[in-house]
XYZ file of C-alpha atoms in Angstrom:
616
model
C 0.000 0.000 0.000
C 1.350 3.427 -0.988
C 2.291 5.634 1.941
C 0.008 8.629 2.451
C 1.986 11.855 2.088
C -0.183 14.289 4.000
C 2.077 17.298 3.347
C 1.931 16.800 -0.405
C -1.812 16.130 -0.418
C -2.658 19.114 1.767
C -0.465 21.439 -0.271
C -2.111 20.206 -3.500
C -5.624 20.882 -2.307
C -4.818 24.178 -0.630
C -3.440 25.377 -3.953
C -6.520 24.070 -5.769
C -8.821 25.897 -3.343
C -6.865 29.121 -3.795
C -6.615 28.843 -7.600
C -10.339 28.177 -7.932
C -11.295 30.771 -5.285
C -13.833 28.421 -3.746
C -14.142 30.466 -0.541
C -14.312 33.873 -2.209
C -17.764 35.311 -1.594
C -19.709 36.784 -4.486
C -23.125 38.396 -4.531
C -25.786 35.724 -5.083
C -29.367 36.940 -4.519
C -30.650 33.363 -4.815
C -28.945 32.350 -1.545
C -29.542 33.608 1.979
C -26.538 35.398 3.503
C -24.635 34.176 6.538
C -21.733 36.062 8.122
C -19.303 34.161 10.386
C -16.663 36.345 12.026
C -13.812 35.504 14.364
C -12.000 37.884 16.650
C -8.968 38.911 14.624
C -5.600 37.913 16.100
C -3.041 40.410 17.349
C 0.128 39.849 15.264
C 2.146 40.259 18.450
C 4.202 37.081 18.400
C 6.295 34.961 16.087
C 3.357 32.680 15.342
C -0.047 31.388 16.359
C -0.562 29.916 19.805
C -2.867 27.018 20.602
C -5.723 29.331 21.564
C -6.041 30.733 18.050
C -7.053 27.553 16.189
C -9.204 26.496 19.143
C -11.749 29.181 18.254
C -11.116 29.215 14.524
C -11.794 25.479 14.180
C -15.224 25.935 15.763
C -16.140 28.847 13.494
C -14.832 27.037 10.420
C -16.953 23.985 11.160
C -19.971 26.233 11.460
C -19.166 28.143 8.265
C -18.838 24.884 6.295
C -22.067 23.589 7.826
C -23.978 26.693 6.709
C -22.544 26.418 3.190
C -23.825 22.857 2.991
C -27.221 24.188 4.030
C -27.228 26.454 0.988
C -26.167 29.749 2.551
C -23.862 32.234 0.860
C -21.310 32.339 3.695
C -18.925 35.195 4.327
C -16.076 33.940 6.527
C -13.265 36.517 6.514
C -10.004 36.953 8.390
C -7.788 39.920 9.204
C -5.403 41.326 11.773
C -5.935 43.587 14.773
C -2.499 45.011 14.112
C -2.253 48.316 15.979
C -1.883 48.731 19.713
C 0.036 47.701 22.791
C 0.493 43.935 22.127
C 2.209 44.483 18.763
C 4.270 47.381 20.082
C 5.433 45.482 23.150
C 6.613 42.641 20.920
C 8.564 45.154 18.839
C 10.136 46.686 21.944
C 11.124 43.282 23.309
C 12.732 42.195 20.038
C 14.194 45.571 19.054
C 12.461 45.360 15.687
C 10.402 48.301 14.421
C 6.674 47.577 14.939
C 5.912 48.166 11.248
C 8.485 45.500 10.315
C 7.661 43.016 13.091
C 3.906 43.372 12.491
C 4.316 42.790 8.740
C 6.549 39.740 9.314
C 4.229 38.323 11.967
C 1.166 38.765 9.761
C 2.879 36.859 6.952
C 3.692 34.057 9.363
C 0.170 34.014 10.810
C -1.333 34.015 7.333
C 0.860 31.091 6.281
C -0.045 29.098 9.396
C -3.773 29.797 9.067
C -3.737 28.666 5.450
C -1.893 25.473 6.390
C -4.645 24.701 8.871
C -7.077 24.618 5.939
C -9.587 27.168 7.195
C -12.217 28.335 4.715
C -11.427 32.050 5.042
C -12.128 34.478 2.225
C -8.707 36.155 2.163
C -9.799 38.681 -0.451
C -11.752 40.352 2.363
C -8.743 40.612 4.639
C -8.702 43.708 6.833
C -5.562 44.980 8.555
C -6.212 47.729 11.074
C -2.771 49.342 10.608
C -3.295 49.763 6.848
C -3.713 53.500 6.062
C -6.507 52.601 3.625
C -8.366 51.163 6.607
C -7.512 53.616 9.364
C -8.422 56.528 7.110
C -11.983 55.603 8.003
C -11.164 55.021 11.669
C -9.929 58.608 11.721
C -13.008 59.778 9.794
C -15.306 58.150 12.363
C -13.456 60.029 15.117
C -13.989 63.357 13.315
C -17.711 62.603 13.098
C -17.885 61.965 16.836
C -15.961 65.184 17.467
C -18.432 67.109 15.325
C -21.580 65.737 16.995
C -23.362 65.877 20.333
C -26.180 63.705 21.711
C -29.627 65.329 21.922
C -31.539 63.501 24.655
C -34.871 64.974 23.557
C -34.739 63.279 20.164
C -32.378 60.464 21.240
C -30.160 61.281 18.281
C -26.670 62.487 17.517
C -26.793 65.965 15.989
C -24.154 68.206 14.411
C -22.333 70.430 16.874
C -23.162 73.376 14.589
C -26.839 72.902 15.487
C -25.903 73.314 19.143
C -23.874 76.434 18.387
C -26.883 77.934 16.577
C -29.051 77.225 19.629
C -26.505 78.826 21.967
C -26.417 81.956 19.799
C -30.198 82.391 20.086
C -31.075 80.936 23.492
C -27.930 80.180 25.433
C -28.137 76.673 26.853
C -31.734 77.121 27.992
C -33.827 74.211 26.717
C -30.794 72.089 25.834
C -31.205 68.519 27.038
C -28.025 66.776 26.005
C -25.418 64.316 27.220
C -22.894 66.699 28.677
C -20.422 67.308 31.471
C -21.157 71.053 31.455
C -22.374 72.498 34.744
C -24.331 75.731 34.912
C -26.418 77.999 32.699
C -25.699 80.848 30.309
C -27.749 83.177 28.148
C -27.290 84.017 24.464
C -25.711 87.327 25.509
C -23.258 85.537 27.777
C -22.429 83.068 25.024
C -21.632 85.899 22.642
C -19.379 87.460 25.276
C -17.321 84.296 25.754
C -13.882 84.300 24.199
C -13.168 82.037 21.242
C -11.373 79.620 23.555
C -14.143 79.856 26.160
C -16.750 78.826 23.575
C -14.625 75.889 22.465
C -14.234 74.734 26.056
C -18.007 74.748 26.529
C -18.505 72.805 23.291
C -15.927 70.256 24.413
C -18.282 69.423 27.294
C -20.928 68.370 24.749
C -18.960 66.651 21.971
C -19.162 62.866 21.621
C -15.370 62.841 21.253
C -13.881 65.272 23.740
C -10.679 66.171 25.566
C -10.314 66.689 29.295
C -7.947 66.255 32.204
C -8.689 62.984 33.914
C -7.108 60.496 36.266
C -5.766 57.559 34.319
C -3.868 54.349 34.957
C -0.290 55.345 34.141
C 2.411 52.705 33.699
C 5.804 54.377 33.612
C 7.642 51.234 32.475
C 5.340 50.843 29.477
C 5.119 54.595 29.001
C 1.366 54.680 28.471
C -2.130 54.814 29.915
C -3.739 51.435 30.522
C -7.402 50.469 30.554
C -8.726 48.818 33.716
C -8.821 45.412 32.046
C -5.116 45.736 31.172
C -4.233 45.761 34.891
C -4.105 42.742 37.171
C -3.349 42.845 40.900
C -2.108 46.431 40.658
C 0.410 45.813 37.871
C 0.238 45.814 34.077
C -1.064 42.595 32.562
C 1.804 42.740 30.077
C 5.123 42.718 31.871
C 3.845 43.028 35.442
C 4.914 46.674 35.815
C 3.648 49.040 38.564
C 0.653 51.217 37.694
C -0.363 54.461 39.385
C -3.074 57.081 39.063
C -1.972 60.180 37.185
C -3.764 63.331 36.004
C -3.340 63.694 32.240
C -5.113 65.452 29.380
C -6.769 62.705 27.369
C -9.303 62.137 24.617
C -12.533 60.411 25.644
C -15.590 59.037 23.860
C -18.926 59.907 25.477
C -20.275 56.353 25.394
C -22.403 57.111 28.461
C -24.700 59.087 26.161
C -25.850 55.772 24.704
C -26.021 53.811 27.968
C -29.809 53.432 27.932
C -29.811 52.450 24.275
C -27.114 49.820 24.893
C -29.235 48.391 27.705
C -32.347 48.209 25.551
C -30.458 46.592 22.692
C -29.266 43.770 24.955
C -32.853 42.508 25.031
C -32.828 41.953 21.268
C -29.577 40.032 20.732
C -28.918 36.315 20.882
C -26.392 36.061 23.719
C -26.204 33.779 26.723
C -27.812 34.996 29.926
C -24.407 34.964 31.639
C -22.881 37.237 29.017
C -25.869 39.580 29.071
C -25.645 39.778 32.854
C -22.000 40.794 32.539
C -23.033 43.582 30.173
C -25.928 44.716 32.392
C -23.587 44.896 35.385
C -20.938 46.760 33.400
C -23.452 49.381 32.240
C -24.820 49.462 35.781
C -28.037 51.479 35.541
C -29.344 52.849 38.832
C -32.105 55.234 39.898
C -31.742 57.643 42.770
C -31.149 61.283 43.598
C -28.374 63.829 43.367
C -28.203 66.381 46.144
C -25.916 69.025 47.600
C -24.528 69.208 51.127
C -23.124 72.541 52.390
C -19.495 72.375 53.595
C -18.922 74.237 56.838
C -16.592 77.195 56.454
C -16.740 77.181 52.664
C -19.024 78.767 50.096
C -19.214 75.726 47.836
C -21.247 72.565 48.341
C -20.571 68.861 48.027
C -22.665 67.079 45.381
C -23.424 63.392 45.895
C -25.487 60.759 44.126
C -27.331 58.080 46.071
C -29.701 55.259 45.190
C -30.972 55.288 48.785
C -32.132 58.805 49.678
C -34.441 57.146 52.224
C -31.391 56.468 54.414
C -30.184 60.066 54.641
C -31.082 60.269 58.341
C -28.453 57.565 58.877
C -25.707 59.444 56.992
C -23.073 60.078 59.659
C -20.089 60.931 57.468
C -19.167 61.760 53.868
C -16.485 60.117 51.734
C -14.676 61.644 48.777
C -12.585 59.851 46.173
C -8.910 60.662 46.769
C -8.851 62.371 43.348
C -11.820 64.644 44.103
C -10.954 68.286 43.292
C -12.310 69.528 46.645
C -9.896 67.432 48.722
C -7.096 69.970 48.589
C -9.428 72.911 49.238
C -11.213 71.537 52.291
C -8.346 69.711 54.043
C -7.379 71.450 57.268
C -3.738 72.115 58.102
C -3.869 69.644 60.962
C -4.870 66.836 58.610
C -2.665 67.800 55.644
C 0.105 65.319 56.422
C -2.297 62.367 56.764
C -4.154 63.322 53.586
C -0.949 63.687 51.540
C 0.287 60.288 52.714
C -3.020 58.674 51.828
C -3.074 60.274 48.385
C 0.328 58.705 47.665
C -1.035 55.319 48.718
C -4.166 55.671 46.577
C -2.119 56.504 43.472
C -0.643 53.007 43.538
C -4.040 51.307 43.534
C -5.909 50.361 40.366
C -9.655 50.883 40.084
C -10.155 47.130 39.933
C -8.319 46.699 43.253
C -10.248 49.554 44.788
C -13.557 48.032 43.726
C -12.675 44.445 44.543
C -11.299 44.965 48.045
C -14.226 44.697 50.466
C -12.758 43.307 53.685
C -10.071 45.904 54.323
C -10.963 49.572 54.560
C -8.568 52.501 54.516
C -9.091 56.236 54.645
C -8.036 59.620 55.994
C -9.971 62.455 57.635
C -9.876 65.842 55.884
C -10.801 67.698 59.062
C -13.741 69.312 57.224
C -17.450 68.896 57.935
C -20.578 68.784 55.794
C -24.018 69.796 57.014
C -26.761 67.170 56.844
C -29.894 69.264 56.142
C -32.216 66.570 57.507
C -30.502 65.643 60.770
C -29.122 69.206 61.098
C -25.813 67.692 62.185
C -22.274 68.456 61.031
C -20.739 65.219 59.741
C -17.020 64.601 59.020
C -15.667 64.395 55.487
C -13.180 61.590 54.809
C -11.360 60.344 51.732
C -11.197 56.628 50.938
C -10.113 54.506 48.001
C -13.427 52.659 47.745
C -15.024 55.803 46.310
C -14.143 56.328 42.636
C -13.913 59.747 41.043
C -15.460 58.680 37.754
C -18.592 57.106 39.225
C -21.411 59.423 40.187
C -19.876 62.601 41.550
C -16.845 61.057 43.221
C -18.451 61.576 46.634
C -20.946 59.665 48.767
C -23.021 60.155 51.853
C -22.011 57.211 54.026
C -24.746 55.286 55.832
C -22.954 52.666 57.942
C -26.141 50.952 59.083
C -27.126 50.120 55.519
C -23.881 49.573 53.569
C -21.192 46.966 54.227
C -18.184 49.118 53.371
C -19.557 52.141 55.176
C -20.196 49.900 58.189
C -16.620 48.547 58.239
C -15.304 52.068 57.779
C -17.384 53.444 60.658
C -16.364 50.596 62.956
C -12.668 51.026 62.164
C -12.655 54.805 62.665
C -15.182 55.054 65.500
C -17.966 56.860 63.612
C -21.620 56.751 64.747
C -23.869 54.064 63.308
C -27.605 54.891 63.311
C -30.131 52.240 62.277
C -32.653 53.635 59.809
C -34.205 50.539 58.176
C -35.955 47.747 60.108
C -35.867 44.538 58.036
C -37.223 42.201 60.698
C -40.308 41.524 58.572
C -38.063 40.341 55.708
C -36.010 37.361 56.909
C -32.957 36.787 54.757
C -32.958 40.277 53.289
C -29.485 41.713 52.745
C -28.289 45.275 53.127
C -28.600 45.703 49.365
C -32.297 44.782 49.251
C -34.607 47.788 49.097
C -37.091 46.434 51.619
C -38.036 47.206 55.203
C -39.672 49.838 57.382
C -37.990 53.187 57.935
C -37.083 54.061 61.547
C -35.346 57.013 63.246
C -35.918 59.128 60.164
C -38.178 62.060 60.851
C -41.085 62.520 58.455
C -40.505 59.222 56.591
C -40.454 57.076 59.747
C -42.894 54.176 59.406
C -42.856 54.166 55.593
C -41.802 51.157 53.555
C -38.527 51.683 51.679
C -39.968 52.235 48.148
C -42.484 54.768 49.478
C -39.773 56.482 51.539
C -37.465 56.810 48.524
C -40.138 58.633 46.536
C -41.093 60.802 49.490
C -37.508 61.792 50.178
C -36.784 62.650 46.538
C -39.919 64.791 46.540
C -38.734 66.629 49.658
C -35.215 67.084 48.228
C -36.644 68.642 45.075
C -39.045 70.816 47.061
C -36.122 72.116 49.142
C -34.208 72.792 45.895
C -31.145 70.898 47.147
C -31.227 68.096 44.579
C -33.254 66.138 42.046
C -34.255 62.669 40.865
C -31.532 61.163 38.656
C -30.536 58.043 36.702
C -26.868 57.052 36.816
C -24.742 54.472 35.060
C -21.730 52.643 36.389
C -20.050 52.630 32.971
C -17.742 55.545 32.297
C -16.800 57.399 29.139
C -14.083 55.546 27.271
C -10.522 56.826 27.562
C -9.311 57.008 23.971
C -5.711 58.265 24.224
C -2.468 56.304 24.305
C 1.017 57.744 24.694
C 2.478 55.201 22.307
C 3.822 55.160 18.766
C 2.069 52.180 17.199
C -1.484 53.418 16.755
C -3.717 55.590 14.600
C -2.711 59.269 14.721
C -5.555 61.529 15.801
C -6.878 63.658 12.916
C -6.547 66.718 15.148
C -4.446 69.868 15.141
C -4.251 72.637 17.760
C -3.906 76.351 17.118
C -1.992 78.837 19.272
C -4.927 79.005 21.732
C -4.879 75.212 22.137
C -8.214 74.943 20.303
C -8.698 71.595 18.564
C -9.470 71.399 14.830
C -10.301 68.275 12.842
C -8.570 67.276 9.619
C -11.194 66.989 6.833
C -11.919 63.703 5.068
C -10.247 64.806 1.837
C -6.934 65.141 3.723
C -7.163 61.711 5.362
C -5.547 59.394 6.111
C -3.107 61.159 8.371
C -0.449 58.479 8.152
C 1.709 57.411 11.052
C 5.107 58.992 10.365
C 8.175 56.716 10.214
C 10.422 56.894 13.261
C 13.302 54.798 14.537
C 12.807 56.106 18.067
C 9.480 54.514 18.938
C 10.164 53.817 22.590
C 7.827 55.489 25.121
C 9.043 58.525 27.010
C 9.362 58.658 30.795
C 7.694 62.089 30.899
C 4.365 60.769 29.625
C 4.600 62.308 26.164
C 3.948 60.209 23.087
C 6.995 59.174 21.027
C 5.437 61.229 18.203
C 6.216 64.364 20.233
C 9.885 63.825 19.350
C 9.130 64.350 15.644
C 9.178 68.153 15.685
C 8.917 68.563 11.903
C 5.817 66.373 11.855
C 4.259 68.006 14.930
C 4.799 71.663 13.959
C 2.872 72.664 10.835
C 3.667 75.562 8.468
C 0.442 77.348 9.475
C 1.585 77.515 13.092
C -0.685 74.722 14.319
C 0.522 71.568 16.031
C -0.600 67.985 15.586
C -1.989 65.864 18.390
C 0.803 63.477 19.407
C -1.195 60.834 21.294
C -2.412 57.870 19.272
C -5.674 55.943 19.416
C -5.994 52.683 21.389
C -6.134 49.288 19.684
C -9.905 49.194 20.166
C -10.249 52.093 17.697
C -9.559 49.814 14.767
C -10.926 46.572 16.167
C -14.280 48.078 17.104
C -15.569 48.369 13.558
C -13.850 45.758 11.383
C -17.074 43.749 11.343
C -18.486 46.663 9.303
C -15.404 46.964 7.119
C -15.732 43.381 5.886
C -18.962 44.311 4.150
C -17.324 47.103 2.264
C -15.152 46.036 -0.639
C -11.647 45.096 0.319
C -10.013 48.482 0.912
C -13.043 50.466 2.072
C -12.848 52.955 -0.791
C -16.475 54.044 -0.617
C -17.425 53.694 3.019
C -19.878 56.589 3.491
C -21.876 55.920 0.311
C -22.061 52.186 0.883
C -22.719 52.153 4.596
C -26.521 52.169 4.382
C -26.953 49.678 1.556
C -24.070 47.264 2.057
C -23.803 46.548 5.752
C -25.687 43.496 6.867
C -26.034 41.789 10.174
C -23.334 39.630 11.665
C -24.704 36.125 12.120
C -22.159 34.844 14.603
C -19.045 36.303 16.243
C -16.603 34.111 18.136
C -14.397 35.679 20.772
C -13.121 35.007 24.253
C -15.442 36.159 27.032
C -12.803 38.510 28.459
C -12.870 40.594 25.280
C -16.622 40.662 24.731
C -17.131 43.941 26.578
C -14.642 46.029 24.582
C -15.220 44.194 21.297
C -18.997 44.468 21.408
C -20.843 46.632 23.905
C -18.238 49.309 24.480
C -17.000 50.618 21.169
C -19.015 48.744 18.508
C -22.264 49.191 20.428
C -21.513 52.896 20.752
C -20.634 53.103 17.061
C -23.749 51.248 15.932
C -25.936 53.505 18.046
C -24.252 56.597 16.606
C -24.561 55.439 12.987
C -28.153 54.382 13.584
C -29.177 57.807 14.875
C -27.531 59.303 11.781
C -29.617 56.988 9.582
C -26.569 55.241 8.135
C -27.323 51.681 9.200
C -30.111 49.595 10.609
C -30.371 49.427 14.361
C -29.129 46.261 16.034
C -27.255 44.902 13.046
C -24.632 43.593 15.465
C -25.117 39.966 16.470
C -28.859 39.978 15.964
C -30.560 36.742 14.873
């Protein structure tokens, strides 16, 4: 019997498949469409690891099965080629990321073909290809030029908002915004050019602000929360600290409610949906203001349990709260400074996960509880996060586990305000029980007391009913070389201007010095000739995160190979993704976070059908 030469046989048939283009997808109206997409690999190593084919085998089986059922199956492949993984590989090997990424992609491509997968390689998308990231940059300019109108639940051009300001000030504007206060049309006209731009930045869907970020000095960049494990960077195990930096953000919180509603219409497991619900974290409650003794300003808090305000015996600020420095007394300055240094070394994940050990420091200041008419101490503690709510809480130790531990450790009064004896097994988190020791709401059941207290807060003009979300706006800046350049320039007043579509892509300039700086600047800042333009403006030197390109490649596949006509084709060409295979860890950033935000934005612009992502 002749020996079976598997290498020769496999090579023969792979060549036959390629020559006859049997997996190339063509339009065929007689067949139903089916779109099978895998999470693209990062070309950040010398070759595939065992986890890659594990998922790709499953998707390939399914793609072949659907073909046999008569479907016209689109099963593409590409490379998530920008970002930290690829750049770290380049830094470790000393090879320029453009060279190492190209070489790695060739190796990956060769290995994937040898495995015999039925990918349509003519649809390959590479996120670091300028022909691709031209449109990534274009999408960013659209977000920069739009705001979210909550009245119509749509994204609208920022010029519409400017026109409204010129006639009415911000009266009647109901929009997703971080702007605080009111102004008239006359006041708007009196603002300086820079002042107007700063106000608009508080409304834009892509905006710039100073925020506290996870800074890794060894890696020379900002890290997302899911890139940190046990207080160190996931890649390399380097220390991470909190640092105030000017960053670009995407206002994904504007679409929080829409993302929640859309979860009810997609075919995901209950466990995965629960993860998304918890990440978005919708809550109903009240915002209110507490006077600070000896100061003219007030402390704003958000609470889901206004019925427990009679049990609020202290306040807690996030260590990063801007009022900490202003209200700290001289006697407490040393303790506060020491605690701030400690808090800088703690990641948000650590601060949220740690429930048994409590730490904090007393500012020496007091807030006035308008219902108990008592002065209550103001502390700082790591378990309060600056980016959630207002970065401050009223602490009710009788009805919250962390507040209770904190009060016990530091000797603060604990006043019972909810009697749950009629509800055996009820936990502190359950909104049940009868209110006690609480003035005019004493004797009410918790739901009734919540409504009554919100009504009283609004009547006293010290707060209002409010819906909050745990999710935060997405940090979109990286101080690294290997990423999409922002299509942004700044004039001599530091006002941001977008680069128009006809001048895109803004290509990543070549540089042999791509290592991160210790000062926190991007490596692009070293390229003075590229940064400083003839018209006196300067380019943005941060680059976009890897998720910028990976968040929309499922759309790009539907557009012909190099995305030459994206805007014109977006409405008619994009179809729904039938199945997407990824690891659970990446499902938040690869689906709900950026793609969900993008789909919602494009939908409100009328450029695609709602819920085209993963809907069956």
